[in-house]
mmCIF file of C-alpha atoms and ligand atoms in Angstrom:
data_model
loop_
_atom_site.group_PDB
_atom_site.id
_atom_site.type_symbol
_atom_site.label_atom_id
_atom_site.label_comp_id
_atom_site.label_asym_id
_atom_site.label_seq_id
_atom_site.Cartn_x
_atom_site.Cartn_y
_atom_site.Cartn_z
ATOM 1 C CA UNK G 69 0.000 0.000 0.000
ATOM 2 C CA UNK G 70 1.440 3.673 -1.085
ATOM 3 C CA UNK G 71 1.356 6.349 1.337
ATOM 4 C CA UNK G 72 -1.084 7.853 -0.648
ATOM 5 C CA UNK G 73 -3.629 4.467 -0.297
ATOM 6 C CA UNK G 74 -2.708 4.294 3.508
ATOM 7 C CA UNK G 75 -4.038 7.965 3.934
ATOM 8 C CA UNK G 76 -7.201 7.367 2.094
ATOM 9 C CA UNK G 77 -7.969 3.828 4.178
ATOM 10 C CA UNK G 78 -7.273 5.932 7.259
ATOM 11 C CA UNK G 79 -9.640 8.312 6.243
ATOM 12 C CA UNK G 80 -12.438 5.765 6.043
ATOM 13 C CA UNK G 81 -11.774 4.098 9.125
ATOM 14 C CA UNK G 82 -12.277 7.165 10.981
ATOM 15 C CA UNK G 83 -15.248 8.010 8.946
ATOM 16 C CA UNK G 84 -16.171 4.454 10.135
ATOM 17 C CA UNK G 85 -15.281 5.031 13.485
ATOM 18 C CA UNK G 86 -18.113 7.984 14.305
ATOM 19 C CA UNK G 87 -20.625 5.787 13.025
ATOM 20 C CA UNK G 88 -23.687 5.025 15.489
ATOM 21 C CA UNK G 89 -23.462 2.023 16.987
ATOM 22 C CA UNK G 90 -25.819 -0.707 15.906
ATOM 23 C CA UNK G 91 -29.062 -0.876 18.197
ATOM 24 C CA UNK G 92 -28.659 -3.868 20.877
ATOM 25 C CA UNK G 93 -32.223 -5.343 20.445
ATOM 26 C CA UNK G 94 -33.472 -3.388 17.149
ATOM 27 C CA UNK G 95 -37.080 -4.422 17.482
ATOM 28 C CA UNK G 96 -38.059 -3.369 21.113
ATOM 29 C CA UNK G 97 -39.514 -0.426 21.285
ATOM 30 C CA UNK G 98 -39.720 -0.160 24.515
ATOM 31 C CA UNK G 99 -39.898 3.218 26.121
ATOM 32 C CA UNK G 100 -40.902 4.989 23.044
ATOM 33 C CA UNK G 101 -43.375 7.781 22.587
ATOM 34 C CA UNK G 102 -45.521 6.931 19.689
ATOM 35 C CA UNK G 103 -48.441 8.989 17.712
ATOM 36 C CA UNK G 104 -50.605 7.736 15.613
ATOM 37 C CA UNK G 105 -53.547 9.868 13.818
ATOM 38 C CA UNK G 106 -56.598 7.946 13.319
ATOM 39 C CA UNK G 107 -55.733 4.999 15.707
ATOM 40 C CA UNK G 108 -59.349 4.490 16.589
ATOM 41 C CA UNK G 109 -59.999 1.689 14.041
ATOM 42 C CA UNK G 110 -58.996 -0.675 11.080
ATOM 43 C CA UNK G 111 -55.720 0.241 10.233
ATOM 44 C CA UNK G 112 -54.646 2.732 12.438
ATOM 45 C CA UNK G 113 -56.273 0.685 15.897
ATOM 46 C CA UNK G 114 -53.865 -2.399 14.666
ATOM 47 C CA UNK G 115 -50.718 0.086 14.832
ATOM 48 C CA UNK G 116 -51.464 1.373 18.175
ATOM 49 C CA UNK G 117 -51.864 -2.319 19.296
ATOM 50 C CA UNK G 118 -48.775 -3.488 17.895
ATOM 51 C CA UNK G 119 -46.788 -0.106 19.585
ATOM 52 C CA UNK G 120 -48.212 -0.775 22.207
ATOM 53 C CA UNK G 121 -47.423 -4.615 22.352
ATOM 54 C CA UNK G 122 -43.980 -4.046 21.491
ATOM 55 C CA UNK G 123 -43.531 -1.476 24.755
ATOM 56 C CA UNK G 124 -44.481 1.820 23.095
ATOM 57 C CA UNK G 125 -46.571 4.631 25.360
ATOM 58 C CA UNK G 126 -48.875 5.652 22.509
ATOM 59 C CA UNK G 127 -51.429 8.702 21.684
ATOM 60 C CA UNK G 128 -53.593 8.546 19.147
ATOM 61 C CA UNK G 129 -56.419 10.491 17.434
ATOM 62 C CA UNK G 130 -59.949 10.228 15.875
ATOM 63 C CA UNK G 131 -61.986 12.396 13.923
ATOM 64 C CA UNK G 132 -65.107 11.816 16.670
ATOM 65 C CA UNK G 133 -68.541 11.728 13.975
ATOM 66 C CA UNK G 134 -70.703 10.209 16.637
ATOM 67 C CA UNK G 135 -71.220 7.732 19.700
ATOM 68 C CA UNK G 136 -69.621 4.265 17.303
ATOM 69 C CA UNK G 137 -66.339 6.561 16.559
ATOM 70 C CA UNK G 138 -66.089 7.166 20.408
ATOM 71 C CA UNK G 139 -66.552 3.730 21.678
ATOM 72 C CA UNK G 140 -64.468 2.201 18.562
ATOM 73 C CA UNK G 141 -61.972 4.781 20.477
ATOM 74 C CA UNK G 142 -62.444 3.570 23.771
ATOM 75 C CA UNK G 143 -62.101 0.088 22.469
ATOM 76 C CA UNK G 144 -58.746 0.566 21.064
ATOM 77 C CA UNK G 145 -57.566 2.440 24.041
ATOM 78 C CA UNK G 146 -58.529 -0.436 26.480
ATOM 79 C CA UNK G 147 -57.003 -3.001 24.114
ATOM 80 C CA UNK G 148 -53.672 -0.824 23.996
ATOM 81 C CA UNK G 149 -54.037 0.007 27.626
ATOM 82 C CA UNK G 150 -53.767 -4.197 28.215
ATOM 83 C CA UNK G 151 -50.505 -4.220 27.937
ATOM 84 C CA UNK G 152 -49.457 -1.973 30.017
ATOM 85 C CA UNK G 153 -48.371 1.148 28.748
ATOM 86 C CA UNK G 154 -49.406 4.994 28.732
ATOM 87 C CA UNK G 155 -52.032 5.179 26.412
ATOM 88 C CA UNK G 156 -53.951 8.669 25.564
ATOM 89 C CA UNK G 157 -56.558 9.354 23.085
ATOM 90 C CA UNK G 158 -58.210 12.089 21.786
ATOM 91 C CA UNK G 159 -60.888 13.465 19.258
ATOM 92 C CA UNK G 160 -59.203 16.097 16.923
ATOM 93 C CA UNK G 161 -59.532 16.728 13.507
ATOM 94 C CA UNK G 162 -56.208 16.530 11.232
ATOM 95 C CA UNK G 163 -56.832 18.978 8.683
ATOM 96 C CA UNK G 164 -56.352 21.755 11.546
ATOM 97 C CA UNK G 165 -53.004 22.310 11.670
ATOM 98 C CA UNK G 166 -52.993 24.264 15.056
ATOM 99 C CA UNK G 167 -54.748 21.389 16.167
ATOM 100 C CA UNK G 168 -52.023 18.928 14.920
ATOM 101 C CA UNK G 169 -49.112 21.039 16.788
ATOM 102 C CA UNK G 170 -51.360 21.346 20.218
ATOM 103 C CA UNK G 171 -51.729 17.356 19.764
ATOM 104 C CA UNK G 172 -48.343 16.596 19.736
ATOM 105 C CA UNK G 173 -46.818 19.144 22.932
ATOM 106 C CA UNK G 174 -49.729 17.476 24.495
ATOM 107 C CA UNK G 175 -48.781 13.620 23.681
ATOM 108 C CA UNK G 176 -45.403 14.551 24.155
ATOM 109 C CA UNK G 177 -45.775 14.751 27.582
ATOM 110 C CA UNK G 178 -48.343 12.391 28.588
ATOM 111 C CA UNK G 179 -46.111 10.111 27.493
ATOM 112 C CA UNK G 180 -42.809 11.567 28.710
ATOM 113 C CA UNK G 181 -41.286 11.902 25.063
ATOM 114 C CA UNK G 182 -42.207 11.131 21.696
ATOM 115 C CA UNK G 183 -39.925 9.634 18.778
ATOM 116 C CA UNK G 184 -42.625 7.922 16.740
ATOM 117 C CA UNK G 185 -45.343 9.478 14.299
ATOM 118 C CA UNK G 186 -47.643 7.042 11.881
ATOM 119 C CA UNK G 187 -49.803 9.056 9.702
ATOM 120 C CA UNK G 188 -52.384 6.855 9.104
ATOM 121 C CA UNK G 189 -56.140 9.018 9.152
ATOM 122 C CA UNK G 190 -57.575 8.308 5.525
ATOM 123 C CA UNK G 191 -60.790 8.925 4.312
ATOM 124 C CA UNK G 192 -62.418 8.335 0.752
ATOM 125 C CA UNK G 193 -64.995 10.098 -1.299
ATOM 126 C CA UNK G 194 -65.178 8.325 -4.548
ATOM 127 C CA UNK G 195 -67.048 8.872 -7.589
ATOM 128 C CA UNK G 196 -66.094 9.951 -11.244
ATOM 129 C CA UNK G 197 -63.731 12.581 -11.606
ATOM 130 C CA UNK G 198 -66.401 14.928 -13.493
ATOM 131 C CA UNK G 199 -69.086 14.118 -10.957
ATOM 132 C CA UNK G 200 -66.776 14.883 -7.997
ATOM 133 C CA UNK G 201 -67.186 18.259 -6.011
ATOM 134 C CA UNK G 202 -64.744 20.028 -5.082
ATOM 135 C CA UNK G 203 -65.612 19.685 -1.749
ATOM 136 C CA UNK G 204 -64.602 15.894 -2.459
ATOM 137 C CA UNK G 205 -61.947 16.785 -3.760
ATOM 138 C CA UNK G 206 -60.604 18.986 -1.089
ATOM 139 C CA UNK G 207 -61.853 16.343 2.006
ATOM 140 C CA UNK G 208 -59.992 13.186 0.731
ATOM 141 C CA UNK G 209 -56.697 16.065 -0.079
ATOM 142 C CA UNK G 210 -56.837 17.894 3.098
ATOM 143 C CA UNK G 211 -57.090 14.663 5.129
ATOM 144 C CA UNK G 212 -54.856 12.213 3.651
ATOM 145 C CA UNK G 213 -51.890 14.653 2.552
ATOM 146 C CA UNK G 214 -52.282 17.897 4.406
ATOM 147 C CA UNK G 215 -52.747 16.437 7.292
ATOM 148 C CA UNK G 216 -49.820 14.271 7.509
ATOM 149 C CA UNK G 217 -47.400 17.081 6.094
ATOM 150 C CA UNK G 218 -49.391 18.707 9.482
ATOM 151 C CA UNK G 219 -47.814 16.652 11.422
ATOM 152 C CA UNK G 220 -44.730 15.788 9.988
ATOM 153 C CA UNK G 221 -43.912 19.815 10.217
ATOM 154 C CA UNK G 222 -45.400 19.397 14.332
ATOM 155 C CA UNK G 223 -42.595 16.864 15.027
ATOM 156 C CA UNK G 224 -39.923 18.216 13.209
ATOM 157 C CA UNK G 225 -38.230 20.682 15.954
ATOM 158 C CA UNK G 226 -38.633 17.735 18.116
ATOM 159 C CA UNK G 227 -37.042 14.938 15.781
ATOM 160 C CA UNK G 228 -34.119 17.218 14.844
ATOM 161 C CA UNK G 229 -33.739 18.471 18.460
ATOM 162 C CA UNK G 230 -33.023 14.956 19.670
ATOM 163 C CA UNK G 231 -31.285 13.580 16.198
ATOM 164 C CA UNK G 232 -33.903 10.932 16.483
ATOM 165 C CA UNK G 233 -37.399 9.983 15.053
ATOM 166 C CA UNK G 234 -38.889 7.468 12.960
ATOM 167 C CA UNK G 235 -41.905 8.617 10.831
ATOM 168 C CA UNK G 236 -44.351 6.298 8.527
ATOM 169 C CA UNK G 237 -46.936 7.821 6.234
ATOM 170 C CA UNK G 238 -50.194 5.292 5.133
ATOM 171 C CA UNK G 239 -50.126 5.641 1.525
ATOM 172 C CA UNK G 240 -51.788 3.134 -0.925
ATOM 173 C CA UNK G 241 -51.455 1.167 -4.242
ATOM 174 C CA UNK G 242 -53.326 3.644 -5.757
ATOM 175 C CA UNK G 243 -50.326 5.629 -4.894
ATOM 176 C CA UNK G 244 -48.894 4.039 -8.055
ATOM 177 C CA UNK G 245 -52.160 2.079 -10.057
ATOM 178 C CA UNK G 246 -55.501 4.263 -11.138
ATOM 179 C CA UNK G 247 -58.741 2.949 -10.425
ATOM 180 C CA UNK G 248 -62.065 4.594 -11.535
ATOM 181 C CA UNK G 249 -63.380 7.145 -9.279
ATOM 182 C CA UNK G 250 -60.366 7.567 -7.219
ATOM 183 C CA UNK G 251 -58.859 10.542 -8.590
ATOM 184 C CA UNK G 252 -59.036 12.906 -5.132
ATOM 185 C CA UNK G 253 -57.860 9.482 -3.407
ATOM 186 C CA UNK G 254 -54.796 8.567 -5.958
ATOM 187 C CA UNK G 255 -53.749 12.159 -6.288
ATOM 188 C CA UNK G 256 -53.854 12.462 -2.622
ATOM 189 C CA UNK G 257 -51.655 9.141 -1.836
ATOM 190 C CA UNK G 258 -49.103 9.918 -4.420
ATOM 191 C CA UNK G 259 -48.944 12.922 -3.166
ATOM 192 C CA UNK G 260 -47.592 11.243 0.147
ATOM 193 C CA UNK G 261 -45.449 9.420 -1.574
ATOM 194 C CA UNK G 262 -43.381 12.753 -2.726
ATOM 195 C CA UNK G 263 -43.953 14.384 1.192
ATOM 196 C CA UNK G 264 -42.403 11.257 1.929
ATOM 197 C CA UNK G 265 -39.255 11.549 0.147
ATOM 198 C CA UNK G 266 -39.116 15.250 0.702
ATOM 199 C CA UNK G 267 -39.436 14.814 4.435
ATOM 200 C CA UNK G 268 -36.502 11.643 4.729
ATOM 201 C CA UNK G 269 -34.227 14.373 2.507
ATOM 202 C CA UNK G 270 -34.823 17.300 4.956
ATOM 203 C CA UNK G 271 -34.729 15.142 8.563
ATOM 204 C CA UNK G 272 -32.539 12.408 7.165
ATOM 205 C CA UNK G 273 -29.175 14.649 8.454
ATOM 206 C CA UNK G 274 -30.687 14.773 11.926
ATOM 207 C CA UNK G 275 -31.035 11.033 12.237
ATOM 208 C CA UNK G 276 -34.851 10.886 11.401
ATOM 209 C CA UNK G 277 -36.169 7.995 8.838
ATOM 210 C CA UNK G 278 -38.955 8.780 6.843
ATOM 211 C CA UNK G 279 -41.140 5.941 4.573
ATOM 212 C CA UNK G 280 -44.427 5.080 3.782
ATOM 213 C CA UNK G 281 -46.279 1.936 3.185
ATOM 214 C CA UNK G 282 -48.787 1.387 0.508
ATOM 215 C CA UNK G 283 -50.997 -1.183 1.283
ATOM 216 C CA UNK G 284 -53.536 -3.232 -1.115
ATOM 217 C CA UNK G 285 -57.365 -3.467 -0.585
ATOM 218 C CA UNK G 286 -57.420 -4.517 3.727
ATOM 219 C CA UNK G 287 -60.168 -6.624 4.827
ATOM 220 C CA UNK G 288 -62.618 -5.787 7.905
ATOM 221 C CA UNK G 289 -61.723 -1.954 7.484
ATOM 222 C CA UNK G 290 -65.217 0.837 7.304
ATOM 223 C CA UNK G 291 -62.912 2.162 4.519
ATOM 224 C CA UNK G 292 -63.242 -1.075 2.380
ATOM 225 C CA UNK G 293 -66.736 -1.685 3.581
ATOM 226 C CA UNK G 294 -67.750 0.810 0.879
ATOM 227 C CA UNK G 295 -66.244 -0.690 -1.766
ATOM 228 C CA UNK G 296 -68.177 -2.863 -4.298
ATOM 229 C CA UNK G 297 -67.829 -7.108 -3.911
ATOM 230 C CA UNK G 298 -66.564 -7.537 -7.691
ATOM 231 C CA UNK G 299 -63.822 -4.952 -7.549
ATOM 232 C CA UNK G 300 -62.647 -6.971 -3.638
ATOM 233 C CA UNK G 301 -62.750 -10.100 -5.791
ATOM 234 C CA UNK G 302 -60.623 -8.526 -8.482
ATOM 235 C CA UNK G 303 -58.159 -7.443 -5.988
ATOM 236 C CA UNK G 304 -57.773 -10.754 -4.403
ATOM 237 C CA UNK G 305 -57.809 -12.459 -8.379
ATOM 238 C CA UNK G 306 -54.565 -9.709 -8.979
ATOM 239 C CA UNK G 307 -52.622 -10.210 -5.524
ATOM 240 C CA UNK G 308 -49.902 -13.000 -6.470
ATOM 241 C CA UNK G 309 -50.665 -14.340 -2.857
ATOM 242 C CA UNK G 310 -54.266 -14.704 -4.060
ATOM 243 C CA UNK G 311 -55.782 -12.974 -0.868
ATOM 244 C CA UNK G 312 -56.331 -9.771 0.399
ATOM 245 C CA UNK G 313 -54.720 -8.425 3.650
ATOM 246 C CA UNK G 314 -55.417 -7.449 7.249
ATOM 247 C CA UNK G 315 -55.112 -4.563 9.095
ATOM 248 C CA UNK G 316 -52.265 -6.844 10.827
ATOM 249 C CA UNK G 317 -50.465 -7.528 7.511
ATOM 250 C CA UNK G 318 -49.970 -3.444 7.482
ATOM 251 C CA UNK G 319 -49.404 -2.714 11.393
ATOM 252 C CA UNK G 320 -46.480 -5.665 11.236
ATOM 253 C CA UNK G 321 -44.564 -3.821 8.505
ATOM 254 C CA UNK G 322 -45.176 -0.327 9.893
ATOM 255 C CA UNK G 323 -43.776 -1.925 13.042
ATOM 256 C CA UNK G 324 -40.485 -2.835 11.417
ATOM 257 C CA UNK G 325 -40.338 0.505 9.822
ATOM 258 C CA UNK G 326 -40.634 1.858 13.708
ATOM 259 C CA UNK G 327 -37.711 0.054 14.934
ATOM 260 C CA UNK G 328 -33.624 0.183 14.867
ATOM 261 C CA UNK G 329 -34.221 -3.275 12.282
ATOM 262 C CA UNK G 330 -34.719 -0.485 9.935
ATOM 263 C CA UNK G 331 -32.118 1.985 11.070
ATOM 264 C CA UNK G 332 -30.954 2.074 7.170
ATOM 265 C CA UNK G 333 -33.918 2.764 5.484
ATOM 266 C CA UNK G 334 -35.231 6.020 4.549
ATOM 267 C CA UNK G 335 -37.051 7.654 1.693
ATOM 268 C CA UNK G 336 -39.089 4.483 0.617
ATOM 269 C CA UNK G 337 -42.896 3.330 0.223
ATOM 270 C CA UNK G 338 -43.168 -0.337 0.724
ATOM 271 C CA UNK G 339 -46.181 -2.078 -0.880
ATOM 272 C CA UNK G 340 -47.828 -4.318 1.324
ATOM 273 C CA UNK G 341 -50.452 -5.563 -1.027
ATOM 274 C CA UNK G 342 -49.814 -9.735 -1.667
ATOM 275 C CA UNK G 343 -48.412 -8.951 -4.868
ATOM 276 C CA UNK G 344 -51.246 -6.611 -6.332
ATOM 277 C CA UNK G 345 -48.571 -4.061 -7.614
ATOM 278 C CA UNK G 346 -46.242 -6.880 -9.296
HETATM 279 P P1 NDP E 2 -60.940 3.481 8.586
HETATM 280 O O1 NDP E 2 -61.992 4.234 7.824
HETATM 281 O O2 NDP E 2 -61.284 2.152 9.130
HETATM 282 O O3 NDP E 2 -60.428 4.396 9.825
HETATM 283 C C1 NDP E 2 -60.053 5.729 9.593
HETATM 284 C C2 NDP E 2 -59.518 6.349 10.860
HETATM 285 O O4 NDP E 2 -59.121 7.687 10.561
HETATM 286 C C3 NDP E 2 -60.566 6.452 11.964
HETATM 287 O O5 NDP E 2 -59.904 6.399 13.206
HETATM 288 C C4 NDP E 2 -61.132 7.850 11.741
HETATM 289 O O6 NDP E 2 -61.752 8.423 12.900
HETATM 290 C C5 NDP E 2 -59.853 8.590 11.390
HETATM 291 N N1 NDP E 2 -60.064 9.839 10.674
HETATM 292 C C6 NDP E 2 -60.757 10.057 9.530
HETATM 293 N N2 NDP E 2 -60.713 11.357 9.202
HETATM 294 C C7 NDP E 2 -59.984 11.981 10.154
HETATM 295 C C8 NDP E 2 -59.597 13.317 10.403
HETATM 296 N N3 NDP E 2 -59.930 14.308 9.560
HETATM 297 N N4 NDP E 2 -58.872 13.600 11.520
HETATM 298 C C9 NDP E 2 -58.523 12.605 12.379
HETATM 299 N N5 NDP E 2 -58.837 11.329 12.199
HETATM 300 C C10 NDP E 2 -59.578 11.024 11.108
HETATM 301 O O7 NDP E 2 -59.677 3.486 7.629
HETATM 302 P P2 NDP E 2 -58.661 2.299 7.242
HETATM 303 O O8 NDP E 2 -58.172 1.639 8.465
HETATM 304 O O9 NDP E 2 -59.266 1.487 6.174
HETATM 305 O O10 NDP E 2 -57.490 3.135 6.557
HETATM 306 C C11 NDP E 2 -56.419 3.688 7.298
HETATM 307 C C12 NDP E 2 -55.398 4.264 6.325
HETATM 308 O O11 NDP E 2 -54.959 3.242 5.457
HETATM 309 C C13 NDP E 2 -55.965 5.372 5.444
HETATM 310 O O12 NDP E 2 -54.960 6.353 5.234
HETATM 311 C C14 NDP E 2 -56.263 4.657 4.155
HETATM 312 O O13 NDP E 2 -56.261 5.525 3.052
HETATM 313 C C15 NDP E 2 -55.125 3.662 4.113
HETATM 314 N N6 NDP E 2 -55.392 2.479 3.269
HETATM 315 C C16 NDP E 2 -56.461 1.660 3.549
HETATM 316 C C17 NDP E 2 -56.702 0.556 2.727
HETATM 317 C C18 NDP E 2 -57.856 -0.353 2.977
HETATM 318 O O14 NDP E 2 -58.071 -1.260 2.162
HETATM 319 N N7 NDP E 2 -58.609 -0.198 4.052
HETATM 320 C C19 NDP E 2 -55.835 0.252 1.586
HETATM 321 C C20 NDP E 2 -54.752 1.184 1.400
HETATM 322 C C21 NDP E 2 -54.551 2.246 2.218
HETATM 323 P P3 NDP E 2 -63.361 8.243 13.135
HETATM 324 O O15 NDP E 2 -63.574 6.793 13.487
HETATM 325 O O16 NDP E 2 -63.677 9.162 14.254
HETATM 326 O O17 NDP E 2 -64.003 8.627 11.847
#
C-alpha cells in the first residue's frame, strides 16, 4: 500500500469510526413515545396495538362523527391500555393544523417523550372525476396529505432536536395504479409518496427515517366496507398471494419501519399488497 492508499484507508476508518453504533435489540420499542392519527380503528387501531405490544406509550387520534367513533376509540384504548403502557386518546380533527401542533406538545408529555409518528387518518370520497365536487376533492386532499405534512412539520423541531425519530406515512397502491373514481384518493396518496421523500431528505441529516407503506385493498376496514364485492374479488384475483390483507399484515410492517431493524432505510414506500402491484 502507497502512502497515498494508507491515507485514504485511514480516512475511512475514521469516517467508520463515528458511526452510530448498531441498536442492541433493534425491534423493542420499549420506552418509546408513539403517535398515531386515526388509531381508533382498522388500520390505524392495529398500529397502536402493535406499539403498544412491542412497549411503546402511545397517543392517538380520531376524527369523533358520533357515539360508534367514540366507543371504537375507547375500544382501542382499552385493548392498547392491556398491555401496560401509557395510552392517551383524543378526538381532533387533522386537517387543523394548530390542532395537529397542540396534539403533539400534548402527547409529548403524557407520554414523557415522543420519537414515533404514523400518519395513518384516511378517508375516501369516490365517484367519477367529473361528478366529484370540489368539496370531495378537497376532504380526501386535506385529510390524507395535508394532514400528515401537518404533522410531519409538528414533530420536526422535536425529531431534529433529539437527532432521532422514525416517521411512517399510510399511503396506498393507488399511490402508483388508477382505479375509476379515485382521482381525489390517488392524487392524494401519491402525493404522500413525494412528502415522503421530501421529508426523509430534509430530517434524514438529523437522524430521522422517513417511509411510507402502501398497502392493497385490507379486509374488515369501514374504509373497504364501501367498496363494491366484484372490484374486492378482483383485488384478491390480482394479488400473487391470491388474498387480500389485514389490518395486521400493514401494522407488522409499519412496526419494522418503527424500529432500529430499519435503522438504514429512509425515503421508501413499501407495498404491502400480496403482490397486487407486481
Ligand atoms: P378506517 O376508515 O377504518 O379508519 C379511519 C380512521 O381515521 C378512523 O380512526 C377515523 O376516525 C380517522 N379519521 C378520519 N378522518 C380523520 C380526520 N380528519 N382527523 C382525524 N382522524 C380522522 O380506515 P382504514 O383503516 O381502512 O385506513 C387507514 C389508512 O390506510 C388510510 O390512510 C387509508 O387511506 C389507508 N389504506 C387503507 C386501505 C384499505 O383497504 N382499508 C388500503 C390502502 C390504504 P373516526 O372513526 O372518528 O371517523
Amino acid at each position: 500500500m502507497n502512502t497515498g492508499e494508507k491515507e485514504a484507508t485511514g480516512h475511512l476508518l475514521d469516517a467508520l469510526a463515528t458511526e452510530p453504533e448498531p441498536a442492541t435489540e433493534p425491534s423493542s420499542l420499549e420506552g418509546r413515545g408513539a403517535l398515531v392519527t386515526g388509531g381508533s380503528r382498522g388500520i390505524g387501531r392495529a398500529v397502536v396495538v402493535a406499539l403498544a405490544q412491542s412497549g411503546a406509550n402511545v397517543a392517538f387520534n380520531y376524527l369523533d362523527t358520533g357515539p360508534e367513533s367514540r366507543q371504537s376509540a375507547a375500544e382501542t384504548k382499552d385493548e392498547a391500555c392491556a398491555q401496560g403502557v401509557e395510552v392517551f386518546a383524543s378526538a381532533g380533527d387533522v386537517r387543523d393544523a394548530a390542532a395537529a401542533e397542540d396534539f403533539v406538545d400534548e402527547a409529548r408529555g403524557r407520554l414523557g417523550g415522543l420519537h414515533i409518528l404514523v400518519n395513518n387518518a384516511g378517508v375516501g370520497r369516490d365517484r367519477a372525476l367529473w361528478h366529484m365536487t370540489p368539496e370531495e376533492w378537497r376532504t380526501v386532499i386535506d385529510t390524507n396529505l395535508s394532514g400528515a405534512f401537518y404533522f410531519i412539520r409538528a414533530v420536526a423541531p422535536l425529531f431534529r432536536a433529539q437527532q432521532f425519530g422514525k416517521i411512517v406515512n399510510i399511503s396506498s397502491v393507488h399511490g402508483f395504479c388508477a382505479e375509476f373514481g379515485l382521482a381525489n384518493y390517488c392524487s392524494s396518496k401519491a402525493g404522500l409518496a413525494g412528502l415522503t421523500r421530501s421529508a426523509a431528505t430534509e430530517l434524514g441529516p438529523s437522524n430521522v427515517n422517513v417511509n411510507a407503506v402502501a398497502p392493497g385493498y385490507i379486509r374488515t376496514t369501514e374504509l373497504t366496507a364501501r367498496v363494491p364485492a366484484e372490484i374486492m374479488d378482483r383485488a384478491r384475483e390480482r394479488s400473487v398471494l391470491g388474498r387480500l390483507g389485514d389490518p395486521q399484515d400493514v401494522a407488522s410492517v409499519v412496526l419494522f419501519l418503527c424500529s432500529e431493524a430499519a435503522r438504514h432505510v429512509t425515503g421508501v414506500v413499501l407495498p404491502v399488497d400480496g403482490g397486487y402491484l407486481v
